[in-house]
Coordinates of C-alpha atoms in Angstrom, one line a residue:
X1 CA 134.1 197.9 77.2
X2 CA 131.6 198.1 73.7
X3 CA 135.0 197.7 71.9
X4 CA 135.3 193.4 72.5
X5 CA 131.7 193.6 71.9
X6 CA 131.3 195.5 68.4
X7 CA 134.1 193.2 67.6
X8 CA 132.0 190.1 68.2
X9 CA 129.2 191.5 66.7
X10 CA 131.2 191.9 63.2
X11 CA 132.5 188.2 63.7
X12 CA 129.1 186.7 64.0
X13 CA 128.0 189.0 61.1
X14 CA 130.7 187.9 59.2
X15 CA 130.0 184.2 60.3
X16 CA 126.9 184.3 58.6
X17 CA 127.3 185.7 55.2
X18 CA 129.8 183.1 55.1
X19 CA 128.0 180.2 56.4
X20 CA 123.7 180.9 55.1
X21 CA 125.0 180.0 50.7
X22 CA 126.1 177.4 52.5
X23 CA 123.4 176.8 54.2
X24 CA 120.7 177.0 51.8
X25 CA 122.7 174.7 49.3
X26 CA 122.4 171.9 51.6
X27 CA 118.1 173.1 52.4
X28 CA 117.9 173.4 48.9
X29 CA 119.1 169.5 48.4
X30 CA 116.6 168.1 51.0
X31 CA 114.1 169.3 49.5
X32 CA 114.5 168.1 46.3
X33 CA 115.7 164.4 48.5
X34 CA 112.4 164.9 50.0
X35 CA 110.1 165.8 46.7
X36 CA 112.2 163.2 45.1
X37 CA 110.7 160.3 47.5
X38 CA 107.6 161.5 47.1
X39 CA 107.2 161.4 43.3
X40 CA 109.1 157.7 43.4
X41 CA 106.1 156.7 44.9
X42 CA 103.9 154.7 41.6
X43 CA 101.8 156.5 39.7
X44 CA 99.3 154.1 37.3
X45 CA 97.0 152.6 37.4
X46 CA 96.5 148.2 39.2
X47 CA 93.6 146.6 37.9
X48 CA 91.5 145.6 40.9
X49 CA 88.0 142.8 41.0
X50 CA 86.4 141.8 44.2
X51 CA 82.7 140.5 44.5
X52 CA 79.8 143.0 46.1
X53 CA 79.7 142.9 49.8
X54 CA 75.7 143.9 50.4
X55 CA 75.1 145.0 54.0
X56 CA 71.7 146.2 55.5
X57 CA 73.5 150.5 55.0
X58 CA 74.4 149.3 51.7
X59 CA 72.4 146.6 49.3
X60 CA 73.9 146.5 46.9
X61 CA 77.3 146.0 48.2
X62 CA 79.5 148.1 45.7
X63 CA 80.0 151.3 48.5
X64 CA 81.8 149.7 51.1
X65 CA 85.1 149.3 48.3
X66 CA 84.3 152.2 46.6
X67 CA 84.2 154.1 50.1
X68 CA 87.7 152.5 49.5
X69 CA 89.5 153.1 46.7
X70 CA 88.0 156.4 46.4
X71 CA 90.5 157.4 49.2
X72 CA 92.8 155.8 48.4
X73 CA 93.5 157.1 45.7
X74 CA 92.7 160.8 47.6
X75 CA 95.9 160.1 49.4
X76 CA 97.7 158.4 47.2
X77 CA 97.5 161.9 44.3
X78 CA 98.2 159.7 40.4
X79 CA 97.0 156.6 41.7
X80 CA 94.0 155.1 39.3
X81 CA 92.2 152.4 41.4
X82 CA 90.8 150.2 38.4
X83 CA 87.8 148.3 39.8
X84 CA 85.8 146.4 38.3
X85 CA 83.1 144.2 40.4
X86 CA 82.3 139.7 40.2
X87 CA 79.6 138.3 40.1
X88 CA 78.4 135.6 42.3
X89 CA 77.0 133.2 39.1
X90 CA 79.9 132.9 37.9
X91 CA 82.9 135.3 38.8
X92 CA 85.2 132.6 39.7
X93 CA 84.8 130.9 36.9
X94 CA 86.2 134.8 35.7
X95 CA 89.3 134.4 37.8
X96 CA 90.7 130.9 37.0
X97 CA 90.8 131.9 32.6
X98 CA 91.3 134.8 33.2
X99 CA 94.3 133.1 35.0
X100 CA 95.3 131.2 31.7
X101 CA 94.7 134.1 29.3
X102 CA 97.3 136.4 30.7
X103 CA 94.8 138.8 31.9
X104 CA 94.2 138.7 35.5
X105 CA 93.7 141.3 37.7
X106 CA 96.4 143.7 39.1
X107 CA 94.6 142.7 42.8
X108 CA 91.9 139.9 43.5
X109 CA 90.0 137.9 45.7
X110 CA 91.8 134.6 46.8
X111 CA 90.5 133.2 50.5
X112 CA 92.8 130.7 51.4
X113 CA 91.9 129.3 47.8
X114 CA 95.2 127.5 46.6
X115 CA 94.6 127.8 43.2
X116 CA 96.4 130.8 42.3
X117 CA 98.9 129.3 45.2
X118 CA 100.3 126.9 43.7
X119 CA 100.0 128.0 39.6
X120 CA 102.5 131.2 41.0
X121 CA 101.0 133.7 39.1
X122 CA 100.8 135.4 43.6
X123 CA 102.9 138.3 44.4
X124 CA 103.8 136.7 49.0
X125 CA 104.2 140.0 50.5
X126 CA 106.8 138.4 53.6
X127 CA 108.7 142.1 53.2
X128 CA 105.7 144.3 54.4
X129 CA 104.5 142.4 57.0
X130 CA 106.5 141.7 59.6
X131 CA 105.9 139.4 62.6
X132 CA 104.4 141.6 65.3
X133 CA 101.8 142.4 62.6
X134 CA 100.9 138.8 62.3
X135 CA 100.8 138.5 66.1
X136 CA 97.7 140.7 65.4
X137 CA 95.5 138.1 63.8
X138 CA 93.6 135.1 65.2
X139 CA 95.1 132.4 65.7
X140 CA 95.7 130.2 61.4
X141 CA 94.9 133.3 59.8
X142 CA 98.2 133.7 58.5
X143 CA 98.7 130.5 58.0
X144 CA 95.0 129.7 55.9
X145 CA 97.6 131.9 52.9
X146 CA 100.3 131.0 54.1
X147 CA 102.9 128.1 51.8
X148 CA 106.4 127.6 52.1
X149 CA 106.9 129.9 54.4
X150 CA 105.8 133.3 52.2
X151 CA 101.9 135.1 52.4
X152 CA 100.1 135.6 49.7
X153 CA 97.0 137.5 51.0
X154 CA 95.8 140.5 53.2
X155 CA 93.1 138.3 55.2
X156 CA 89.9 140.2 55.7
X157 CA 87.5 139.0 57.1
X158 CA 86.7 135.1 58.1
X159 CA 83.6 132.4 56.8
X160 CA 82.1 129.5 56.7
X161 CA 78.9 127.3 55.4
X162 CA 76.4 127.2 58.2
X163 CA 71.8 126.7 58.1
X164 CA 70.0 130.1 57.7
X165 CA 66.3 128.7 59.4
X166 CA 62.9 130.7 58.8
X167 CA 61.7 130.6 62.2
X168 CA 58.5 131.2 61.8
X169 CA 57.8 128.4 59.6
X170 CA 59.3 126.5 62.6
X171 CA 57.2 128.4 65.1
X172 CA 54.4 127.7 63.1
X173 CA 54.9 123.7 63.0
X174 CA 55.1 124.1 66.3
X175 CA 59.4 122.7 66.4
X176 CA 61.9 124.0 68.2
X177 CA 65.0 125.0 67.5
X178 CA 67.9 123.4 67.6
X179 CA 69.1 124.4 70.6
X180 CA 71.8 126.7 70.7
X181 CA 71.8 125.9 66.7
X182 CA 73.5 122.5 67.6
X183 CA 71.3 119.5 66.5
X184 CA 72.2 115.8 65.6
X185 CA 71.1 113.7 62.7
X186 CA 68.5 112.4 63.7
X187 CA 67.3 115.4 65.1
X188 CA 68.0 116.7 62.4
X189 CA 66.1 114.5 60.2
X190 CA 62.9 114.3 62.0
X191 CA 62.8 118.3 61.8
X192 CA 63.9 118.5 58.0
X193 CA 60.5 115.5 57.5
X194 CA 58.4 118.3 59.8
X195 CA 59.1 120.8 58.0
X196 CA 57.8 118.8 53.7
X197 CA 54.5 118.7 52.8
X198 CA 52.2 119.7 50.5
X199 CA 48.9 122.2 50.9
X200 CA 46.0 122.6 48.6
X201 CA 44.8 119.7 46.0
X202 CA 44.6 120.8 42.8
X203 CA 47.3 123.0 42.4
X204 CA 49.4 121.8 45.5
X205 CA 52.5 123.1 46.8
X206 CA 55.2 122.1 47.6
X207 CA 57.2 122.2 50.7
X208 CA 60.6 121.9 51.6
X209 CA 62.4 121.3 55.2
X210 CA 66.2 121.1 53.5
X211 CA 68.0 123.9 50.5
X212 CA 71.4 122.4 49.5
X213 CA 73.4 123.9 46.1
X214 CA 75.5 121.6 44.2
X215 CA 76.3 124.4 42.4
X216 CA 80.2 124.4 41.5
X217 CA 82.4 125.6 43.7
X218 CA 80.5 125.0 46.5
X219 CA 81.1 123.9 49.5
X220 CA 77.8 122.7 50.9
X221 CA 77.8 118.8 51.1
X222 CA 80.8 118.1 52.8
X223 CA 79.1 119.6 56.8
X224 CA 77.3 115.8 55.6
X225 CA 80.3 114.3 54.2
X226 CA 82.5 114.3 56.7
X227 CA 79.4 113.9 59.3
X228 CA 80.7 110.3 60.8
X229 CA 85.0 111.3 60.9
X230 CA 85.4 110.6 57.6
X231 CA 88.9 113.5 55.9
X232 CA 89.5 114.9 52.8
X233 CA 93.2 114.9 53.3
X234 CA 95.4 112.7 55.5
X235 CA 99.2 114.0 55.9
X236 CA 99.1 115.1 52.3
X237 CA 97.5 112.0 51.1
X238 CA 93.4 111.3 49.6
X239 CA 91.8 110.1 51.8
X240 CA 87.6 110.1 51.7
X241 CA 86.8 106.6 52.0
X242 CA 86.6 103.7 53.2
X243 CA 83.3 103.1 56.1
X244 CA 83.6 107.7 57.5
X245 CA 83.1 108.2 53.2
X246 CA 80.6 106.1 52.7
X247 CA 78.8 107.3 55.7
X248 CA 79.1 110.8 54.7
X249 CA 77.9 110.2 51.3
X250 CA 74.2 108.2 52.4
X251 CA 72.9 110.4 54.3
X252 CA 73.2 113.0 51.7
X253 CA 72.0 110.3 49.4
X254 CA 69.2 109.8 52.6
X255 CA 67.7 113.2 52.2
X256 CA 66.6 113.7 49.1
X257 CA 65.6 109.2 48.0
X258 CA 64.5 108.2 51.6
X259 CA 63.6 111.6 53.7
X260 CA 62.9 113.6 49.9
X261 CA 63.1 116.6 52.3
X262 CA 66.0 119.0 49.4
X263 CA 64.2 121.3 47.3
X264 CA 64.7 119.7 44.0
X265 CA 65.9 122.6 43.1
X266 CA 69.2 122.3 44.7
X267 CA 69.9 119.7 41.9
X268 CA 69.7 122.5 39.5
X269 CA 72.6 124.0 41.6
X270 CA 71.0 128.2 40.6
X271 CA 71.9 129.7 44.1
X272 CA 70.2 132.7 43.0
X273 CA 66.7 130.3 42.8
X274 CA 67.6 128.4 46.2
X275 CA 67.5 131.5 47.9
X276 CA 64.4 133.1 46.5
X277 CA 62.9 130.0 47.1
X278 CA 64.0 130.5 50.7
X279 CA 63.9 134.3 51.5
X280 CA 60.7 135.2 48.7
X281 CA 59.2 132.4 47.9
X282 CA 59.5 130.6 51.8
X283 CA 59.2 127.2 50.7
X284 CA 61.8 126.1 52.1
X285 CA 62.6 126.1 55.7
X286 CA 66.5 125.4 56.5
X287 CA 69.0 126.8 53.3
X288 CA 72.5 126.2 53.7
X289 CA 75.3 129.1 52.9
X290 CA 77.4 131.1 53.2
X291 CA 77.7 132.6 57.0
X292 CA 78.2 135.9 55.6
X293 CA 74.9 136.2 53.2
X294 CA 73.6 137.0 56.6
X295 CA 73.8 140.5 55.5
X296 CA 71.6 140.7 52.6
X297 CA 69.1 139.2 55.1
X298 CA 69.3 141.5 57.5
X299 CA 69.4 144.2 55.6
X300 CA 65.7 142.5 54.6
X301 CA 65.8 142.2 57.7
X302 CA 65.4 146.0 58.5
X303 CA 63.3 146.7 56.0
X304 CA 60.3 144.6 57.1
X305 CA 60.8 142.2 53.9
X306 CA 62.1 138.8 56.2
X307 CA 60.9 136.7 58.2
X308 CA 62.0 136.2 61.7
X309 CA 65.5 133.8 61.1
X310 CA 67.9 132.2 62.8
X311 CA 71.6 130.3 62.9
X312 CA 72.4 126.5 63.9
X313 CA 75.4 124.4 62.3
X314 CA 75.7 121.9 60.5
X315 CA 74.2 118.6 62.4
X316 CA 76.7 116.8 64.4
X317 CA 76.7 112.9 63.1
X318 CA 79.9 110.0 64.9
X319 CA 82.0 112.5 65.0
X320 CA 79.8 114.4 67.2
X321 CA 81.5 117.5 66.6
X322 CA 79.8 119.5 63.3
X323 CA 83.1 119.7 61.3
X324 CA 83.3 121.1 57.9
X325 CA 85.7 122.5 54.9
X326 CA 85.3 125.6 53.4
X327 CA 88.0 128.7 52.0
X328 CA 87.2 130.3 54.5
X329 CA 89.3 133.2 54.4
X330 CA 88.0 135.7 52.5
X331 CA 91.7 138.0 51.7
X332 CA 93.6 140.4 48.3
X333 CA 96.2 138.8 46.9
X334 CA 98.5 140.7 44.4
X335 CA 99.3 139.2 40.6
X336 CA 103.0 138.4 40.4
X337 CA 104.9 142.3 39.6
X338 CA 107.9 142.5 38.7
X339 CA 107.8 146.7 39.3
X340 CA 108.3 146.7 43.3
X341 CA 107.7 150.8 43.5
X342 CA 103.7 149.1 41.9
X343 CA 104.4 146.2 44.3
X344 CA 104.8 147.7 47.2
X345 CA 101.3 150.6 45.8
X346 CA 99.4 147.3 45.8
X347 CA 100.5 145.7 49.5
X348 CA 99.1 149.0 50.6
X349 CA 96.1 148.7 48.5
X350 CA 94.9 146.0 50.6
X351 CA 95.8 146.7 53.6
X352 CA 94.0 149.2 53.7
X353 CA 90.9 147.9 52.3
X354 CA 91.9 145.4 55.5
X355 CA 91.6 147.8 57.5
X356 CA 88.8 149.0 59.9
X357 CA 87.5 145.0 62.0
X358 CA 83.7 146.2 62.7
X359 CA 83.0 147.8 58.8
X360 CA 84.3 143.4 59.0
X361 CA 81.4 142.1 60.4
X362 CA 78.7 144.4 59.2
X363 CA 80.1 143.1 55.9
X364 CA 79.0 139.5 57.3
X365 CA 82.2 138.7 57.9
X366 CA 83.9 137.3 61.3
X367 CA 86.6 139.1 62.3
X368 CA 89.8 138.2 61.4
X369 CA 91.5 140.7 64.5
X370 CA 92.2 139.6 68.3
X371 CA 91.2 142.7 69.3
X372 CA 87.7 142.8 68.0
X373 CA 84.5 141.1 69.1
X374 CA 81.8 139.8 68.1
X375 CA 78.8 141.0 69.9
X376 CA 75.4 140.1 67.8
X377 CA 74.6 136.8 68.5
X378 CA 73.3 135.3 65.1
X379 CA 77.4 136.8 64.3
X380 CA 78.5 135.0 67.7
X381 CA 77.0 131.5 66.5
X382 CA 78.8 131.8 62.4
X383 CA 81.7 132.3 64.8
X384 CA 81.9 129.0 66.7
X385 CA 81.3 127.5 63.5
X386 CA 84.3 128.5 62.2
X387 CA 85.7 127.1 64.5
X388 CA 85.0 123.2 63.2
X389 CA 85.5 124.3 60.4
X390 CA 89.1 122.8 58.6
X391 CA 90.4 125.3 55.6
X392 CA 90.5 122.9 52.2
X393 CA 93.7 120.5 51.7
X394 CA 96.7 123.3 50.4
X395 CA 96.9 120.8 46.8
X396 CA 97.1 122.3 43.6
X397 CA 94.0 120.0 41.9
X398 CA 91.9 120.7 44.6
X399 CA 89.1 122.3 43.1
X400 CA 89.5 119.4 40.7
X401 CA 88.6 117.3 43.8
X402 CA 86.3 119.1 45.3
X403 CA 84.6 119.8 41.8
X404 CA 84.8 115.6 41.1
X405 CA 82.7 115.3 44.5
X406 CA 80.4 117.3 43.8
X407 CA 79.0 115.8 40.2
X408 CA 79.5 112.2 41.0
X409 CA 77.5 112.8 43.9
X410 CA 74.2 114.9 42.2
X411 CA 74.1 111.7 39.2
X412 CA 74.7 109.4 42.9
X413 CA 71.3 110.8 43.8
X414 CA 69.7 111.1 39.9
X415 CA 70.7 107.2 39.3
X416 CA 69.8 105.6 42.6
X417 CA 73.1 104.5 42.7
X418 CA 74.2 103.3 46.3
X419 CA 76.7 105.5 48.4
X420 CA 79.9 103.4 48.3
X421 CA 79.6 102.4 43.9
X422 CA 79.5 106.8 44.9
X423 CA 82.5 106.9 47.1
X424 CA 84.7 104.3 44.6
X425 CA 83.6 105.9 41.4
X426 CA 85.5 108.8 43.6
X427 CA 88.6 108.1 44.5
X428 CA 89.1 106.2 41.0
X429 CA 88.3 109.6 39.5
X430 CA 90.0 112.1 41.5
X431 CA 93.3 109.7 41.6
X432 CA 94.2 111.7 38.8
X433 CA 94.2 114.3 39.9
X434 CA 96.4 112.4 43.6
X435 CA 100.7 112.3 42.8

């Protein structure tokens, strides 16, 4: 009985001795292949520029980015993110100039800014993004960073321009706050007029209802310019002219020259000075700014260094809605890249940057993903304002058009021009940018 068992045992030993070297050879090859696959991932330097993102826990606004970089570099040894912060004062201009002289960073903040797309500076990321991934985002978000079927960025959050209100001054002057942040133009003007006054006889102190920066590349004006139903583009044709456009321009002129409710610093275009007049000097009751600045206001308030504030939308005119215009989406794009391994790693990084929508809210942005609900009342109002915000036209010369509008209106205010002439000057000047 034992003889068959002994034979079977011998056969197993012989089979093991024959097969074992072959098995080990396969195992070693597989290990080498796996090691080669890991080594095939990009290793090297990725340059990255971004603006600060202040929050209550991070008033400087750079810890969010630095933490993300630290975690990413730990996850991918051999990858170095060379980060350079941009200034809100001239950061956008630096990006534009770097695109012209060939020094654009590998990764940059682009939003729905069509300049970089139209100039073919960015790499499309379609091959990394499937339909299921796109479905995570709210309506219009992916479209805002897409052109001719290609996606050119990974969205972080949404923003727009809103009105920040010093509630204490409203209460002191017994002026009612706009209900749910909504008011019509007449109500708005009445409040701004009451909030504009002087104190003292010899050393007069001037107080203003409104701060409205006319800085280049800003979008503060558009909530007034579109107030009576004007459009910027219609079926890809420039259309900011006609009675509705003239009416919008007139309302801006009236705020400056007729009602005189606007802080004169607005014409200087210095956003920082206006910001300090609002939060420190407190001589400006209402400031129009980009909505993510709410994070800075909350930070100051948490330290007991700020008054009670509220958020309101632009006033309503003939259009019946507080419509405005803005890049709206804050996103990250990738510079044109031929190295496929590097491009893939860069995509992984911008995806990593934009994950975690709770952090996005802390930075003052409205979440771009459907599964994240805004609970803060002020952020809910900002989210509503983004619903009334049109994304800037997908037109390569748009930046020049926007800055022409700002310049011509500023000149019109300073030289007491009429609204029709200003609108015609804008139309004639931008004709060279529109084909």
